[in-house]
Tab-separated table of C-alpha atoms in Angstrom:
chain	number	residue	atom	x	y	z
A	29	MET	CA	13.133	18.920	21.722
A	30	THR	CA	15.011	15.680	21.115
A	31	THR	CA	16.467	14.026	24.229
A	32	ALA	CA	18.790	11.072	24.731
A	33	THR	CA	15.790	8.775	25.170
A	34	THR	CA	13.710	10.162	22.327
A	35	PRO	CA	14.050	8.296	19.007
A	36	ASN	CA	15.753	10.480	16.426
A	37	VAL	CA	17.575	10.406	13.133
A	38	GLU	CA	20.306	8.240	14.617
A	39	THR	CA	17.658	5.698	15.605
A	40	VAL	CA	16.524	5.583	12.003
A	41	ARG	CA	20.077	5.181	10.748
A	42	ALA	CA	20.732	2.370	13.215
A	43	LEU	CA	17.610	0.486	12.175
A	44	ILE	CA	18.584	0.792	8.520
A	45	ALA	CA	22.130	-0.361	9.272
A	46	LYS	CA	20.821	-3.423	11.121
A	47	HIS	CA	17.899	-4.412	8.916
A	48	GLY	CA	18.752	-2.917	5.513
A	49	ASN	CA	18.830	-5.018	2.359
A	50	TRP	CA	21.088	-3.006	0.047
A	51	GLY	CA	23.050	-5.399	-2.132
A	52	ARG	CA	21.303	-8.470	-0.727
A	53	TRP	CA	19.860	-9.362	-4.120
A	54	GLY	CA	22.590	-7.724	-6.164
A	55	ALA	CA	23.698	-4.205	-6.987
A	56	ASP	CA	21.059	-3.852	-9.719
A	57	ASP	CA	18.048	-5.030	-7.690
A	58	GLN	CA	14.936	-2.846	-7.949
A	59	VAL	CA	12.206	-4.896	-6.237
A	60	GLY	CA	13.546	-5.377	-2.717
A	61	THR	CA	11.490	-7.628	-0.482
A	62	LEU	CA	9.406	-8.894	-3.395
A	63	ASN	CA	12.389	-11.200	-3.915
A	64	HIS	CA	11.033	-13.160	-0.943
A	65	VAL	CA	8.047	-14.270	-3.061
A	66	THR	CA	9.074	-17.378	-4.977
A	67	PRO	CA	7.007	-19.200	-7.615
A	68	GLU	CA	6.709	-22.058	-5.124
A	69	ALA	CA	5.322	-19.695	-2.491
A	70	VAL	CA	2.743	-18.333	-4.924
A	71	ALA	CA	1.621	-21.840	-5.854
A	72	ALA	CA	1.369	-22.814	-2.187
A	73	ALA	CA	-0.681	-19.685	-1.441
A	74	ALA	CA	-3.451	-21.039	-3.648
A	75	SER	CA	-4.240	-23.552	-0.881
A	76	ALA	CA	-5.730	-20.674	1.114
A	77	ILE	CA	-8.581	-20.492	-1.423
A	78	ARG	CA	-11.295	-22.680	0.104
A	79	THR	CA	-14.662	-21.095	-0.648
A	80	GLY	CA	-13.939	-18.708	-3.511
A	81	LYS	CA	-15.057	-15.669	-1.524
A	82	ARG	CA	-13.580	-12.495	-3.002
A	83	PHE	CA	-12.912	-9.157	-1.359
A	84	SER	CA	-11.856	-5.903	-2.961
A	85	LEU	CA	-9.708	-3.916	-0.551
A	86	ALA	CA	-9.863	-0.612	-2.435
A	87	LEU	CA	-11.728	2.566	-1.716
A	88	PRO	CA	-13.778	3.837	-4.664
A	89	PHE	CA	-11.690	6.162	-6.817
A	90	ASP	CA	-13.983	9.192	-6.891
A	91	ALA	CA	-14.505	12.735	-5.641
A	92	ASP	CA	-15.615	11.489	-2.208
A	93	GLY	CA	-12.183	10.196	-1.191
A	94	PRO	CA	-10.121	11.369	1.772
A	95	GLN	CA	-7.670	13.769	0.121
A	96	ARG	CA	-7.644	17.392	1.239
A	97	GLY	CA	-4.746	18.823	-0.756
A	98	GLY	CA	-1.792	17.744	1.370
A	99	PHE	CA	1.405	17.255	-0.688
A	100	GLY	CA	-0.632	18.502	-3.662
A	101	ARG	CA	-2.821	15.378	-3.646
A	102	PHE	CA	-6.472	15.596	-4.542
A	103	ASN	CA	-9.286	13.119	-5.072
A	104	PRO	CA	-9.692	11.634	-8.556
A	105	ILE	CA	-11.476	13.781	-11.139
A	106	HIS	CA	-13.577	11.690	-13.511
A	107	LEU	CA	-14.666	13.228	-16.836
A	108	MET	CA	-16.588	11.946	-19.852
A	109	PHE	CA	-15.455	12.992	-23.300
A	110	ARG	CA	-18.105	10.912	-25.108
A	111	ASP	CA	-21.367	10.337	-23.305
A	112	GLY	CA	-24.963	9.310	-23.939
A	113	GLY	CA	-26.012	12.848	-24.725
A	114	ASP	CA	-23.552	12.930	-27.607
A	115	ILE	CA	-25.087	9.750	-28.946
A	116	ALA	CA	-28.673	10.971	-28.547
A	117	THR	CA	-28.014	14.301	-30.257
A	118	GLY	CA	-25.493	13.132	-32.823
A	119	THR	CA	-23.040	15.717	-31.526
A	120	ILE	CA	-20.072	13.420	-31.978
A	121	VAL	CA	-19.796	11.251	-35.063
A	122	ASP	CA	-16.985	8.744	-35.106
A	123	ASP	CA	-14.890	9.743	-38.110
A	124	PHE	CA	-12.281	7.030	-37.563
A	125	TYR	CA	-13.798	5.217	-40.533
A	126	GLY	CA	-14.660	8.278	-42.577
A	127	GLY	CA	-17.719	9.226	-40.547
A	128	ASN	CA	-19.373	5.846	-40.971
A	129	ASP	CA	-19.905	4.471	-37.448
A	130	ARG	CA	-22.133	1.648	-38.721
A	131	HIS	CA	-24.607	1.864	-35.828
A	132	CYS	CA	-21.948	1.255	-33.148
A	133	ARG	CA	-21.567	4.281	-30.916
A	134	GLY	CA	-19.555	4.422	-27.727
A	135	THR	CA	-18.834	6.333	-24.569
A	136	ASP	CA	-15.381	7.250	-23.276
A	137	ASP	CA	-13.949	8.802	-20.148
A	138	LEU	CA	-10.751	9.908	-18.507
A	139	VAL	CA	-9.426	10.296	-14.984
A	140	ILE	CA	-7.120	12.979	-13.610
A	141	MET	CA	-5.524	11.968	-10.324
A	142	PRO	CA	-2.317	11.805	-8.330
A	143	LEU	CA	-1.202	8.191	-8.392
A	144	GLN	CA	-1.142	8.153	-4.582
A	145	SER	CA	-4.516	9.656	-3.773
A	146	GLY	CA	-6.427	6.477	-2.892
A	147	THR	CA	-5.678	2.837	-2.191
A	148	GLN	CA	-2.104	2.588	-3.433
A	149	TRP	CA	1.391	1.161	-3.321
A	150	ASP	CA	4.496	3.233	-2.713
A	151	ALA	CA	7.288	2.466	-5.152
A	152	LEU	CA	10.817	2.099	-3.815
A	153	SER	CA	11.638	5.395	-5.538
A	154	HIS	CA	9.006	7.256	-3.509
A	155	ILE	CA	11.219	8.039	-0.510
A	156	LEU	CA	14.860	9.036	-0.151
A	157	PHE	CA	16.851	9.261	3.068
A	158	ASP	CA	20.342	10.630	3.588
A	159	GLY	CA	20.606	11.276	-0.137
A	160	SER	CA	19.686	7.814	-1.442
A	161	MET	CA	16.766	5.584	-2.296
A	162	TYR	CA	16.644	1.790	-1.923
A	163	ASN	CA	19.803	-0.078	-2.928
A	164	GLY	CA	21.915	3.059	-2.963
A	165	TYR	CA	20.510	4.732	-6.050
A	166	ALA	CA	21.062	8.491	-6.175
A	167	PRO	CA	18.228	11.047	-6.087
A	168	THR	CA	19.077	11.986	-9.680
A	169	ALA	CA	17.625	8.600	-10.675
A	170	VAL	CA	14.242	10.333	-10.328
A	171	THR	CA	14.138	12.898	-13.105
A	172	SER	CA	11.469	15.250	-14.396
A	173	LYS	CA	10.361	12.316	-16.566
A	174	GLY	CA	10.042	9.988	-13.576
A	175	ALA	CA	12.042	7.285	-11.830
A	176	THR	CA	14.727	5.571	-13.871
A	177	ARG	CA	15.338	3.156	-10.967
A	178	ASN	CA	12.923	1.520	-8.510
A	179	ASP	CA	9.805	2.642	-10.400
A	180	ILE	CA	6.473	0.976	-9.667
A	181	ALA	CA	6.421	-0.912	-12.963
A	182	GLN	CA	9.202	-3.132	-11.606
A	183	ALA	CA	6.523	-4.787	-9.445
A	184	ALA	CA	3.923	-5.296	-12.177
A	185	ASP	CA	4.191	-9.101	-12.081
A	186	ARG	CA	5.350	-9.535	-8.498
A	187	ILE	CA	2.578	-8.718	-6.035
A	188	ALA	CA	0.684	-11.965	-5.648
A	189	GLY	CA	0.939	-14.652	-2.995
A	190	ARG	CA	-0.150	-15.468	0.518
A	191	GLY	CA	-1.863	-12.658	2.395
A	192	VAL	CA	-2.421	-12.428	6.138
A	193	LEU	CA	-4.704	-9.998	7.933
A	194	LEU	CA	-3.613	-8.870	11.388
A	195	ASP	CA	-6.690	-7.214	12.860
A	196	ILE	CA	-5.020	-5.290	15.665
A	197	ALA	CA	-8.129	-3.276	16.524
A	198	ARG	CA	-10.324	-6.363	16.941
A	199	ALA	CA	-7.615	-8.176	18.900
A	200	LYS	CA	-7.607	-5.281	21.356
A	201	GLY	CA	-11.407	-5.231	21.550
A	202	VAL	CA	-11.891	-1.786	20.010
A	203	ASP	CA	-13.494	-0.482	16.825
A	204	ALA	CA	-10.365	1.512	16.037
A	205	LEU	CA	-7.026	2.160	17.665
A	206	GLU	CA	-6.569	5.609	19.126
A	207	ASP	CA	-4.852	8.235	17.003
A	208	GLY	CA	-1.170	8.282	17.875
A	209	TYR	CA	-1.032	4.619	18.937
A	210	ALA	CA	2.248	3.010	17.827
A	211	ILE	CA	1.891	-0.683	16.957
A	212	THR	CA	4.689	-2.799	18.441
A	213	ALA	CA	6.143	-6.230	17.763
A	214	ASP	CA	4.294	-7.481	20.855
A	215	ASP	CA	1.019	-6.199	19.408
A	216	LEU	CA	1.657	-8.036	16.157
A	217	ASP	CA	2.595	-11.275	17.929
A	218	ALA	CA	-0.376	-11.120	20.274
A	219	CYS	CA	-2.738	-10.491	17.372
A	220	ALA	CA	-1.340	-13.375	15.311
A	221	ASP	CA	-1.589	-15.685	18.331
A	222	SER	CA	-5.190	-14.697	19.035
A	223	GLN	CA	-6.098	-15.310	15.390
A	224	LYS	CA	-4.127	-18.573	15.284
A	225	VAL	CA	-2.307	-17.473	12.144
A	226	GLU	CA	1.394	-17.625	11.350
A	227	VAL	CA	3.228	-14.975	9.341
A	228	ARG	CA	5.759	-16.539	6.970
A	229	GLN	CA	8.539	-15.432	4.665
A	230	GLY	CA	7.145	-13.887	1.494
A	231	ASP	CA	3.751	-13.006	2.987
A	232	PHE	CA	1.863	-9.798	2.316
A	233	VAL	CA	0.761	-8.559	5.730
A	234	LEU	CA	-2.301	-6.339	6.038
A	235	VAL	CA	-2.638	-4.486	9.344
A	236	ARG	CA	-6.047	-3.185	10.371
A	237	THR	CA	-6.191	-0.260	12.787
A	238	GLY	CA	-9.892	0.433	12.174
A	239	GLN	CA	-9.281	4.093	11.356
A	240	LEU	CA	-10.560	3.928	7.780
A	241	GLY	CA	-13.834	2.360	8.886
A	242	ALA	CA	-14.228	4.921	11.652
A	243	ARG	CA	-13.590	7.878	9.331
A	244	ARG	CA	-15.401	6.713	6.179
A	245	GLY	CA	-17.772	9.402	4.912
A	246	ASN	CA	-16.451	11.935	7.424
A	247	TRP	CA	-12.767	11.978	6.582
A	248	GLY	CA	-11.674	15.101	8.419
A	249	ASP	CA	-7.880	15.045	8.668
A	250	TYR	CA	-7.567	11.328	7.830
A	251	ALA	CA	-5.173	12.308	5.016
A	252	GLY	CA	-2.128	13.456	6.939
A	253	GLY	CA	-3.541	13.970	10.427
A	254	HIS	CA	-2.956	12.043	13.621
A	255	ALA	CA	-3.346	8.308	13.195
A	256	PRO	CA	-2.526	4.951	14.705
A	257	GLY	CA	0.063	2.980	12.791
A	258	MET	CA	3.233	0.971	12.751
A	259	GLY	CA	5.789	2.064	15.326
A	260	LEU	CA	9.559	1.851	15.444
A	261	ALA	CA	9.279	-1.147	17.783
A	262	SER	CA	7.682	-3.126	14.944
A	263	VAL	CA	10.764	-2.956	12.710
A	264	PRO	CA	12.570	-6.087	13.997
A	265	TRP	CA	9.340	-8.091	13.708
A	266	VAL	CA	8.878	-7.041	10.081
A	267	ALA	CA	12.516	-7.666	9.209
A	268	ASP	CA	12.824	-11.020	10.956
A	269	ARG	CA	9.782	-12.449	9.184
A	270	GLN	CA	11.076	-11.400	5.767
A	271	ILE	CA	7.649	-10.391	4.535
A	272	ALA	CA	7.166	-9.181	0.969
A	273	GLY	CA	4.851	-6.252	1.596
A	274	LEU	CA	3.007	-4.380	4.328
A	275	ALA	CA	-0.239	-2.463	3.963
A	276	THR	CA	-2.524	-0.700	6.402
A	277	ASP	CA	-5.889	1.077	6.435
A	278	THR	CA	-4.376	4.466	7.228
A	279	TRP	CA	-3.125	7.294	5.041
A	280	GLY	CA	0.537	6.885	5.898
A	281	MET	CA	1.029	3.333	7.309
A	282	GLU	CA	2.990	4.554	10.346
A	283	VAL	CA	1.937	6.263	13.537
A	284	LEU	CA	1.295	9.996	13.449
A	285	PRO	CA	2.547	12.086	15.175
A	286	ASN	CA	5.824	10.385	14.380
A	287	GLU	CA	8.003	9.016	17.174
A	288	THR	CA	11.012	10.945	15.834
A	289	PRO	CA	10.613	14.714	16.226
A	290	ASP	CA	13.451	15.337	13.781
A	291	VAL	CA	12.466	12.822	11.046
A	292	PHE	CA	9.153	12.848	9.196
A	293	GLN	CA	7.791	9.367	8.485
A	294	PRO	CA	10.809	7.465	9.837
A	295	LEU	CA	9.379	4.048	8.964
A	296	HIS	CA	9.108	5.080	5.338
A	297	CYS	CA	12.845	5.655	5.522
A	298	VAL	CA	13.499	2.302	7.191
A	299	PHE	CA	11.061	0.175	5.190
A	300	LEU	CA	11.199	1.703	1.715
A	301	VAL	CA	14.754	3.031	1.637
A	302	GLY	CA	16.591	0.636	3.917
A	303	MET	CA	14.721	-2.634	3.483
A	304	GLY	CA	13.139	-2.204	0.070
A	305	LEU	CA	9.806	-3.204	1.605
A	306	TYR	CA	6.701	-2.492	-0.444
A	307	VAL	CA	4.252	-0.303	1.493
A	308	GLY	CA	0.526	-0.054	0.820
A	309	GLU	CA	-1.782	2.606	2.218
A	310	ILE	CA	-5.499	3.410	2.433
A	311	PHE	CA	-6.450	-0.274	2.102
A	312	ASP	CA	-10.120	-0.872	2.944
A	313	LEU	CA	-9.948	-3.903	5.238
A	314	GLU	CA	-13.395	-3.673	6.834
A	315	SER	CA	-15.354	-6.318	4.894
A	316	LEU	CA	-12.428	-8.710	4.906
A	317	ALA	CA	-11.987	-8.279	8.660
A	318	GLU	CA	-15.661	-9.024	9.319
A	319	ASP	CA	-15.476	-12.198	7.282
A	320	CYS	CA	-12.226	-13.339	8.894
A	321	ALA	CA	-13.768	-12.848	12.344
A	322	GLU	CA	-16.745	-14.966	11.308
A	323	ASP	CA	-14.904	-17.942	9.827
A	324	GLY	CA	-11.597	-17.693	11.699
A	325	GLN	CA	-9.552	-17.783	8.475
A	326	TYR	CA	-7.047	-14.931	8.429
A	327	GLU	CA	-4.962	-16.178	5.502
A	328	PHE	CA	-5.962	-15.857	1.850
A	329	PHE	CA	-4.627	-15.577	-1.641
A	330	PHE	CA	-3.625	-11.963	-2.194
A	331	CYS	CA	-3.222	-10.307	-5.582
A	332	ALA	CA	-2.545	-6.579	-5.947
A	333	PRO	CA	-0.366	-5.730	-8.952
A	334	PRO	CA	0.258	-2.024	-9.471
A	335	LEU	CA	-0.702	-0.396	-12.741
A	336	PRO	CA	2.519	-0.460	-14.759
A	337	PHE	CA	2.945	3.273	-15.228
A	338	SER	CA	6.439	3.668	-16.619
A	339	ARG	CA	8.776	5.544	-14.245
A	340	ALA	CA	6.025	6.196	-11.674
A	341	VAL	CA	6.808	6.402	-7.960
A	342	GLY	CA	3.464	4.943	-6.869
A	343	SER	CA	0.310	3.397	-8.227
A	344	PRO	CA	-3.380	3.103	-7.450
A	345	VAL	CA	-4.451	-0.479	-6.958
A	346	ASN	CA	-7.517	-2.661	-6.437
A	347	PRO	CA	-6.168	-5.311	-4.052
A	348	MET	CA	-8.010	-8.619	-3.959
A	349	ALA	CA	-8.193	-11.142	-1.112
A	350	ILE	CA	-9.569	-14.526	-2.146
A	351	LYS	CA	-10.517	-17.070	0.524
């Protein structure tokens, strides 16, 4: 039951009213906080590349992923429609040039997957709250053919710049935060101070809870179950720093169970709908975190453009951190 002291839908509305960005970059804006990333900021971010070390932050896209059917999501299905057996037996002859393949024979495959089943970005059209998506667009802007506003392709050339890892789990001296732990502004500040790193306008902030590393290979209810994550008390911190994007190593970015009994995923409503903040989920931060702990460098060049699926409300991604 909701009480006077329990965060509720009015809490969410108040946070959106205080920290929302509707109209900030014009009535037609469709990229939200990515407006914080200027060409100058991208050029300056290159200074974080010192050794050329490269880290992929994506889980493999395969049948061993964490999805268990929630929201209709399943792990990627990978199929071959031309394989080595076809070549060996001559089953398939390339008739593109009249059956003359001139010794060159190939293999081909396809993937069937929800666009938000692995490491991924949420588009600003992914979530609606009180009848609207980011910048006031109506729900009818997402049709049976996809999103006509705020689709993921709007960000195809935007997600690159300075990245910062905030390793909350390591800062607290644990392998992983406990399920249900809500990360606060104080947690974020304390972590940044301990790592001697500053979060700046236009940064892409990656928050490590440790849950993905703890669950890898034995996912259980990782996809949709209880989890540590960003809490309502983190909202002013995120807004004040004017970051471009936020990604975590959990399925849903925010703490589960949610802090609002009457609103599911309240931070999705605040961040995506109110602020136009790009949200990334299921980022594999383990190798990067180990390296950052070893060399003390928690900033890097970050590049994670979504696949430009027209009218899509999310996209798989292979994020890269380059140090």
